[in-house]
Amino acid sequence: MGLTKQYLAYKPVSSFNIIASARANISFVTISNATGRYVVVAAAEKVLVWDLRIGEKVAEFCRDKQEVTFLRTSPDQKHLAVGYSDGLVELFSVETKQSVCSFASHRSAVSALNFDLLGLKLVSGGLDNDLVVSDVVEQSGRCRLTGHTAPITQCCFMQRFQDVVVSSSKDTQIKFWNIETQCCFKTIVDHRTEVWGIVLMRNDDFLVCGTADTQLSVYKITPITDATVPVVVASEQPEGESTVSPFRCTAAGRIQRAGHGRTINLVADANGQVLGCHGTDRQIELFLFCSPEESMKKLTKRMKKLDTNKQSGEESANRQLALTDEIKRLTSIPTPEKVKSFDLLLGSRNELRICCTFVKNFVQLFSLDLNVKKDAEPETLYALQKQGHPSEARTVAFSSDNLAIASGSAESLKLWSRASQTVLRTVDTGGYVVSTCFVPGDRHVLVGLKTGQLLVVDVVPGEVIECIEAHEKELWSIVLTPDKHGCVSGGGDTTVKFWSFELIAASGGQDAAKVLSLLHKNTLKLEETVLSVRISQNGKYIAVALLDTTVKIFFMDSLKFYLSLYGHKLPVVTMDISYDSTLIITGSADRTIKIWGMDFGDCHRSLLAHDNTVTAVQFIPNTHMFFSCAKDGKLKQWDADSFQKIITLPGHLGEAHALAISPNGKYVVSCGSDRTLRLFHRTEEPLVLQDVQEEEREELENATLATGEESTVPGLPGLKLPSKKTIGSEKGAENILECLEVSKQYEEEGGKGPLPPLMFAYSATNTDDFLLTVLSRIRASDLEESLLLLPFNAVCELLERVPKLTTERKDQTELICKVVLFLFRVHQKPIVNNQVLLPVIQKIVQTLQAAVGELRDMVGTNFHAAQMLQRELEENDGCVLFRDATKQRIQRDRRRKRREASKRKLLQIVK
């Protein structure tokens, strides 16, 4: 048996270049009691917190390789809810940057998130047309609301009415849901097009909706009370008005937007005073919802302008608050690009801050002073723009000292520090960069543009020192000659050009410092477009990949034809030659990588490497191992001697465009369509090929659920749990079954022998502790799905153990109650029909009621004892405990009472 070949593992270091993803929204976040300075944005699969004042990243939240689709901060600013493209909602702690809990809520991407007023409940909407309400304290789903027939666009809790959720969807409907009954009690069907956003304003007095037209619909929400019922005449009752609704929702009018195109987003500040919206143009429109006192002043002023000779009946008819009295249009915010998302924050001094993200990967913060009555001009405070490319990076290159990375995009070239992943220089190229290459000495960078121009960039000042019209079409490839005295370029004009480096005097004359320039030496004319050029390290051959799917090899000195490599079905996009000039690898649009011998041009092996076009291949220096990337987003390492794949690295969320390996072989950087640059480094950890293959097989098996996607229960066809089946729930069910089996076997043996290994691993001394440990280790959001997967005989065994568990482990009463109630709800009919379980059920009811009563008494006693101790301490020491929190609570109560009082006045006047 031969020795197993080992490799060194490459691990991801970080991803950079992306400031804010265009798919997710932006939100203000409070850190260290600083409000209006920090914003939280999505960056592909990460969530970043930026300090706008200094322009630096201060925090990072990470999960798996899933794209972030929605963000929402809790009202107390302590938690951050993040929705992902796989339907999972993760709750992070802002202080510790760690995950608090996760909710497997939706079967597709999360499209909306919102907390309730206290931050105890979370509602999420997805592209699977469902709404899921989750309990943040219990860390599990509460209910699933189904009724929409198209993806959810927005959802939120009402503040004045408890347990009411409002949702909008692309099915043109707005629905009001009651969480307790889990049903929809009111639907607004006034719209003909998709509803793209809803927002509740001024403490649920108004509901504003944005659709595909240029108008915003405004609805007035008034509570149905005993005082208001007699006012409404029976004939004036709107048709279909629900008798179970606690409020009346009537159309109040429309707001005409100044922008063009559909409404993309509606955002309100935390107090519901300022409304912002944007469409497909470059502006954010702002509206101020006046307080009831200000509205009445505007109404009085408007009435004074009316003709006083009108009859009293007509005058009283006009004495109603119009929409123009209650809504005031503010100054619009002009933006440099089309807005992707934005957030509002209204300060105590009436300073309105608007933070926006744009498609071109930058963030901008605007300020508007609302104290200025007329012609208030918005001011740009901060902008995050230099920290990343405005568009996708198409090419990357490493410097010879392994310290710098050059990346080129559609409009610029950026130089990055490999150690800190920060921008060193930004150079405006004035064209689309398709190829880059460092000049020996790392002082200059050669840049090839899509127009065929070849730029010489000086790194130190960060400017273009020369622009050469090298090719008539795209300059697809630049490569240095082995002697480092020149370079070779290949372009779309079917030519390969040879250049030599020259130092020429600058424009200042003979005494001025000399600058680098390129001198054209020779041209190789071919029949087809040149896609890639490579030179062997011994300087003997030059390989040219052509559009006709072949690779032609010429002698370097005489440019005579040597070999032709044909076998690919589609054009060869990329290739590389090994350090010893014995192997050449070619990557093609037909998804294959072919390994050829340079001596005879024979194909050693053809590898079906990727699921899409191979975009880049490169040998690791001084080895026969190479990396490849493709449009499937994956990054793979291969061995050209054994023709085996070594490892698949976590790649890009979209396409991977290019990769580069450092000259020492320790670092790999790649760029892709998700706008990230991903850096990997070689560790000292050995990698065994068989182990890696086994891990990949396990991941592939775990990706598919063994029990199917849907949870079906006999007799309950309409079971809609607020969770979905996951790998964690399947493993939880397996652990419960294994625990019951081991416990039963151990008890049959008398329970006196040595502990089973599984019980010992869980640090359990008896079967009761073993079962409770297994149940408590299942994630709260997966517990119901795990119990749903249990067969009925296992359910009976579990219920038989409950009375003993309840009496002996009263510290786990809450968990036991949760398990028992769910099992009874799901398996009610078979449990009731099973006569054997009758005494067990009677015992469960008796013991659980006693345990719950005892727990309630203990909590009540502790609560009132703590209050008594607090009063005694305050009297003895003459101070107030929790003074800051008490002050905030008193101020919050005062504001709430003031709002309620103003609403009562308004209702009396309207009546």
Short mmCIF file of C-alpha atoms in Angstrom, two decimals, residues 464-752:
data_model
loop_
_atom_site.label_atom_id
_atom_site.label_comp_id
_atom_site.label_asym_id
_atom_site.label_seq_id
_atom_site.Cartn_x
_atom_site.Cartn_y
_atom_site.Cartn_z
CA VAL A 464 -1.89 57.10 -15.98
CA ILE A 465 1.45 58.17 -17.44
CA GLU A 466 0.96 56.83 -20.96
CA CYS A 467 -1.89 55.58 -23.13
CA ILE A 468 -0.88 53.43 -26.13
CA GLU A 469 -3.22 52.49 -28.98
CA ALA A 470 -2.05 48.88 -28.89
CA HIS A 471 -4.95 47.07 -30.58
CA GLU A 472 -7.98 48.01 -32.60
CA LYS A 473 -10.31 45.86 -30.49
CA GLU A 474 -10.32 44.33 -26.98
CA LEU A 475 -6.94 43.78 -25.34
CA TRP A 476 -7.77 40.42 -23.75
CA SER A 477 -4.38 39.37 -22.43
CA ILE A 478 -1.09 40.87 -21.18
CA VAL A 479 1.82 38.65 -20.11
CA LEU A 480 5.44 39.43 -19.16
CA THR A 481 8.33 37.86 -21.04
CA PRO A 482 10.49 35.44 -18.99
CA ASP A 483 13.47 37.82 -19.05
CA LYS A 484 11.23 40.60 -17.56
CA HIS A 485 12.43 43.04 -20.25
CA GLY A 486 9.13 43.29 -22.05
CA CYS A 487 5.60 42.04 -22.43
CA VAL A 488 3.28 40.48 -24.99
CA SER A 489 -0.35 41.52 -25.62
CA GLY A 490 -3.11 39.72 -27.49
CA GLY A 491 -6.24 41.42 -28.76
CA GLY A 492 -9.48 41.04 -30.61
CA ASP A 493 -7.92 42.41 -33.81
CA THR A 494 -6.31 38.94 -34.43
CA THR A 495 -2.79 40.15 -33.57
CA VAL A 496 -0.22 39.37 -30.90
CA LYS A 497 2.16 42.28 -30.28
CA PHE A 498 5.57 42.19 -28.62
CA TRP A 499 6.70 45.16 -26.51
CA SER A 500 9.91 46.06 -24.69
CA PHE A 501 10.26 48.29 -21.63
CA GLU A 502 12.05 51.58 -22.21
CA LEU A 503 12.91 54.48 -19.94
CA ILE A 504 12.35 57.78 -21.71
CA ALA A 505 12.77 61.36 -20.57
CA ALA A 506 9.64 63.09 -19.35
CA SER A 507 8.26 66.26 -20.90
CA GLY A 508 10.50 68.39 -18.68
CA GLY A 509 13.54 67.81 -20.92
CA GLN A 510 16.76 65.81 -20.63
CA ASP A 511 17.29 66.62 -16.94
CA ALA A 512 13.81 65.42 -15.93
CA ALA A 513 13.27 62.02 -14.36
CA LYS A 514 12.78 59.21 -16.82
CA VAL A 515 9.48 57.41 -17.02
CA LEU A 516 8.53 53.96 -18.20
CA SER A 517 7.28 53.49 -21.74
CA LEU A 518 6.63 50.58 -24.12
CA LEU A 519 8.38 50.15 -27.46
CA HIS A 520 6.66 48.04 -30.10
CA LYS A 521 9.04 45.33 -31.37
CA ASN A 522 7.10 42.79 -33.42
CA THR A 523 3.63 41.66 -34.44
CA LEU A 524 2.26 38.15 -34.99
CA LYS A 525 -0.76 38.18 -37.31
CA LEU A 526 -3.32 35.37 -36.92
CA GLU A 527 -6.61 34.34 -38.53
CA GLU A 528 -8.91 34.54 -35.50
CA THR A 529 -9.50 36.70 -32.42
CA VAL A 530 -6.85 36.17 -29.75
CA LEU A 531 -8.41 35.36 -26.37
CA SER A 532 -5.34 34.51 -24.31
CA VAL A 533 -1.54 34.54 -24.59
CA ARG A 534 1.03 32.67 -22.48
CA ILE A 535 4.83 32.28 -22.70
CA SER A 536 6.73 29.25 -21.36
CA GLN A 537 9.18 29.94 -18.54
CA ASN A 538 12.14 28.73 -20.59
CA GLY A 539 11.34 31.42 -23.16
CA LYS A 540 11.07 28.86 -25.94
CA TYR A 541 7.36 28.84 -26.83
CA ILE A 542 4.43 31.22 -26.98
CA ALA A 543 0.87 29.80 -26.83
CA VAL A 544 -2.06 31.68 -28.32
CA ALA A 545 -5.73 30.74 -27.72
CA LEU A 546 -7.97 31.60 -30.64
CA LEU A 547 -11.69 32.00 -31.15
CA ASP A 548 -11.80 28.91 -33.42
CA THR A 549 -11.44 26.67 -30.26
CA THR A 550 -7.77 25.85 -30.93
CA VAL A 551 -4.55 26.79 -29.16
CA LYS A 552 -1.58 27.42 -31.43
CA ILE A 553 1.98 27.23 -30.11
CA PHE A 554 4.79 29.12 -31.85
CA PHE A 555 8.54 29.31 -31.35
CA MET A 556 9.30 32.46 -29.40
CA ASP A 557 12.39 33.51 -31.32
CA SER A 558 11.30 32.90 -34.91
CA LEU A 559 7.48 32.94 -34.41
CA LYS A 560 7.26 29.80 -36.54
CA PHE A 561 4.35 27.44 -35.99
CA TYR A 562 5.11 24.50 -33.67
CA LEU A 563 1.93 22.77 -32.41
CA SER A 564 -1.84 23.09 -32.55
CA LEU A 565 -3.95 21.88 -29.62
CA TYR A 566 -7.47 21.04 -30.68
CA GLY A 567 -10.14 19.14 -28.83
CA HIS A 568 -12.30 21.76 -27.12
CA LYS A 569 -15.84 22.18 -28.42
CA LEU A 570 -16.01 25.87 -27.57
CA PRO A 571 -13.34 28.62 -27.53
CA VAL A 572 -10.51 28.48 -25.01
CA VAL A 573 -10.97 31.45 -22.67
CA THR A 574 -7.95 30.98 -20.41
CA MET A 575 -4.75 28.94 -20.15
CA ASP A 576 -1.45 28.68 -18.30
CA ILE A 577 1.94 26.96 -18.65
CA SER A 578 3.72 25.22 -15.76
CA TYR A 579 6.99 26.48 -14.26
CA ASP A 580 9.06 23.71 -15.92
CA SER A 581 7.44 24.31 -19.36
CA THR A 582 6.25 20.70 -19.60
CA LEU A 583 2.49 21.15 -19.12
CA ILE A 584 -0.10 23.54 -20.48
CA ILE A 585 -3.66 23.72 -19.15
CA THR A 586 -6.55 25.21 -21.10
CA GLY A 587 -9.96 26.26 -19.79
CA SER A 588 -12.85 26.56 -22.20
CA ALA A 589 -16.44 27.69 -22.45
CA ASP A 590 -17.40 24.01 -22.83
CA ARG A 591 -16.83 23.67 -19.01
CA THR A 592 -13.77 21.46 -19.40
CA ILE A 593 -10.10 21.87 -18.49
CA LYS A 594 -7.60 19.97 -20.62
CA ILE A 595 -4.05 19.14 -19.55
CA TRP A 596 -1.58 18.91 -22.46
CA GLY A 597 2.07 18.00 -22.81
CA MET A 598 4.27 20.71 -24.33
CA ASP A 599 6.61 18.21 -25.99
CA PHE A 600 4.18 16.55 -28.40
CA GLY A 601 0.91 18.42 -27.82
CA ASP A 602 -0.80 15.28 -26.50
CA CYS A 603 -3.82 15.63 -24.22
CA HIS A 604 -3.01 13.99 -20.88
CA ARG A 605 -6.49 14.35 -19.44
CA SER A 606 -9.76 16.19 -20.03
CA LEU A 607 -11.56 17.23 -16.84
CA LEU A 608 -15.22 18.21 -16.67
CA ALA A 609 -14.28 20.81 -14.11
CA HIS A 610 -17.24 23.16 -13.66
CA ASP A 611 -20.93 23.60 -14.37
CA ASN A 612 -20.39 26.64 -16.56
CA THR A 613 -17.74 28.46 -18.60
CA VAL A 614 -14.25 28.23 -17.13
CA THR A 615 -13.07 31.83 -16.77
CA ALA A 616 -9.53 31.49 -15.31
CA VAL A 617 -6.87 28.85 -14.64
CA GLN A 618 -3.42 29.38 -13.12
CA PHE A 619 -0.61 27.14 -11.87
CA ILE A 620 0.64 27.51 -8.32
CA PRO A 621 4.31 28.61 -8.74
CA ASN A 622 6.87 25.78 -8.72
CA THR A 623 4.19 23.06 -8.62
CA HIS A 624 1.96 21.12 -10.99
CA MET A 625 -1.11 22.08 -8.97
CA PHE A 626 -3.43 24.77 -10.30
CA PHE A 627 -6.58 26.71 -9.44
CA SER A 628 -9.59 27.25 -11.67
CA CYS A 629 -12.73 29.37 -11.42
CA ALA A 630 -15.83 29.53 -13.57
CA LYS A 631 -19.18 31.19 -14.07
CA ASP A 632 -20.72 28.74 -11.58
CA GLY A 633 -18.96 30.79 -8.90
CA LYS A 634 -16.78 27.95 -7.63
CA LEU A 635 -13.04 28.00 -7.00
CA LYS A 636 -11.29 24.63 -7.29
CA GLN A 637 -7.79 23.33 -6.77
CA TRP A 638 -6.48 20.51 -8.99
CA ASP A 639 -3.43 18.27 -9.29
CA ALA A 640 -2.18 18.12 -12.89
CA ASP A 641 -0.10 14.99 -12.19
CA SER A 642 -2.81 12.80 -10.66
CA PHE A 643 -5.67 14.62 -12.50
CA GLN A 644 -7.67 14.83 -9.27
CA LYS A 645 -9.60 17.65 -7.70
CA ILE A 646 -8.04 18.56 -4.34
CA ILE A 647 -10.60 20.90 -2.80
CA THR A 648 -13.47 23.25 -3.64
CA LEU A 649 -13.14 26.61 -1.91
CA PRO A 650 -16.16 28.74 -0.91
CA GLY A 651 -16.63 30.79 -4.05
CA HIS A 652 -18.78 33.67 -5.22
CA LEU A 653 -22.55 34.00 -5.01
CA GLY A 654 -22.72 34.67 -8.75
CA GLU A 655 -20.13 34.23 -11.48
CA ALA A 656 -16.38 34.18 -10.82
CA HIS A 657 -14.57 36.34 -13.37
CA ALA A 658 -10.84 35.96 -12.65
CA LEU A 659 -8.27 34.74 -10.15
CA ALA A 660 -4.62 35.42 -9.35
CA ILE A 661 -2.05 33.50 -7.30
CA SER A 662 0.74 35.27 -5.45
CA PRO A 663 4.32 34.56 -6.63
CA ASN A 664 5.08 32.67 -3.40
CA GLY A 665 1.97 30.52 -3.85
CA LYS A 666 0.59 31.33 -0.40
CA TYR A 667 -2.32 33.53 -1.45
CA VAL A 668 -5.16 33.32 -3.97
CA VAL A 669 -7.51 36.18 -4.82
CA SER A 670 -10.61 36.01 -7.03
CA CYS A 671 -13.26 38.45 -8.24
CA GLY A 672 -16.85 37.83 -9.25
CA SER A 673 -20.25 39.20 -10.14
CA ASP A 674 -21.21 39.57 -6.46
CA ARG A 675 -18.74 42.50 -6.46
CA THR A 676 -16.49 40.89 -3.89
CA LEU A 677 -12.79 40.20 -3.99
CA ARG A 678 -12.13 37.01 -2.00
CA LEU A 679 -8.72 36.30 -0.51
CA PHE A 680 -7.50 32.82 0.51
CA HIS A 681 -4.25 31.81 2.16
CA ARG A 682 -2.39 28.53 2.43
CA THR A 683 -2.27 27.12 5.95
CA GLU A 684 0.03 24.54 7.49
CA GLU A 685 -2.90 22.19 7.94
CA PRO A 686 -2.41 18.95 5.96
CA LEU A 687 -5.20 17.92 3.65
CA VAL A 688 -5.89 14.26 2.87
CA LEU A 689 -7.69 13.81 -0.42
CA GLN A 690 -9.88 10.94 0.71
CA ASP A 691 -11.06 12.88 3.76
CA VAL A 692 -11.99 15.92 1.68
CA GLN A 693 -13.93 13.77 -0.79
CA GLU A 694 -15.80 12.12 2.07
CA GLU A 695 -16.69 15.50 3.57
CA GLU A 696 -17.99 16.77 0.23
CA ARG A 697 -20.12 13.64 -0.17
CA GLU A 698 -21.57 14.17 3.31
CA GLU A 699 -22.37 17.81 2.56
CA LEU A 700 -24.11 16.78 -0.64
CA GLU A 701 -26.17 14.19 1.21
CA ASN A 702 -27.02 16.62 4.00
CA ALA A 703 -28.17 19.21 1.49
CA THR A 704 -31.15 17.00 0.62
CA LEU A 705 -33.66 16.13 3.32
CA ALA A 706 -34.13 12.41 3.82
CA THR A 707 -37.78 12.80 4.88
CA GLY A 708 -38.90 15.14 2.11
CA GLU A 709 -39.64 18.86 2.09
CA GLU A 710 -43.18 18.82 3.46
CA SER A 711 -44.36 17.72 6.91
CA THR A 712 -47.49 15.60 6.57
CA VAL A 713 -49.57 14.33 9.49
CA PRO A 714 -52.50 11.90 9.04
CA GLY A 715 -55.76 13.71 9.72
CA LEU A 716 -54.16 17.17 9.62
CA PRO A 717 -53.83 18.10 5.93
CA GLY A 718 -53.84 21.85 6.60
CA LEU A 719 -51.08 21.93 9.21
CA LYS A 720 -49.14 25.14 8.70
CA LEU A 721 -46.26 25.30 11.13
CA PRO A 722 -44.33 28.58 11.42
CA SER A 723 -41.14 26.72 10.52
CA LYS A 724 -39.79 24.52 7.79
CA LYS A 725 -38.06 21.17 7.93
CA THR A 726 -34.29 21.48 8.16
CA ILE A 727 -31.27 19.25 8.68
CA GLY A 728 -31.30 20.31 12.33
CA SER A 729 -34.87 19.11 12.84
CA GLU A 730 -34.07 15.74 11.23
CA LYS A 731 -31.03 15.31 13.45
CA GLY A 732 -33.13 16.31 16.49
CA ALA A 733 -35.71 13.61 15.69
CA GLU A 734 -32.91 11.05 15.26
CA ASN A 735 -31.44 12.04 18.62
CA ILE A 736 -34.81 11.66 20.38
CA LEU A 737 -35.40 8.19 18.85
CA GLU A 738 -31.88 7.11 19.75
CA CYS A 739 -32.32 8.42 23.29
CA LEU A 740 -35.58 6.51 23.77
CA GLU A 741 -34.03 3.33 22.43
CA VAL A 742 -30.90 3.56 24.61
CA SER A 743 -32.97 4.46 27.68
CA LYS A 744 -35.34 1.54 27.16
CA GLN A 745 -32.47 -0.91 26.73
CA TYR A 746 -30.68 0.47 29.81
CA GLU A 747 -33.83 0.18 31.95
CA GLU A 748 -34.49 -3.36 30.76
CA GLU A 749 -31.04 -4.29 32.04
CA GLY A 750 -32.02 -2.96 35.46
CA GLY A 751 -30.20 0.36 35.19
CA LYS A 752 -27.34 -0.90 37.34
#
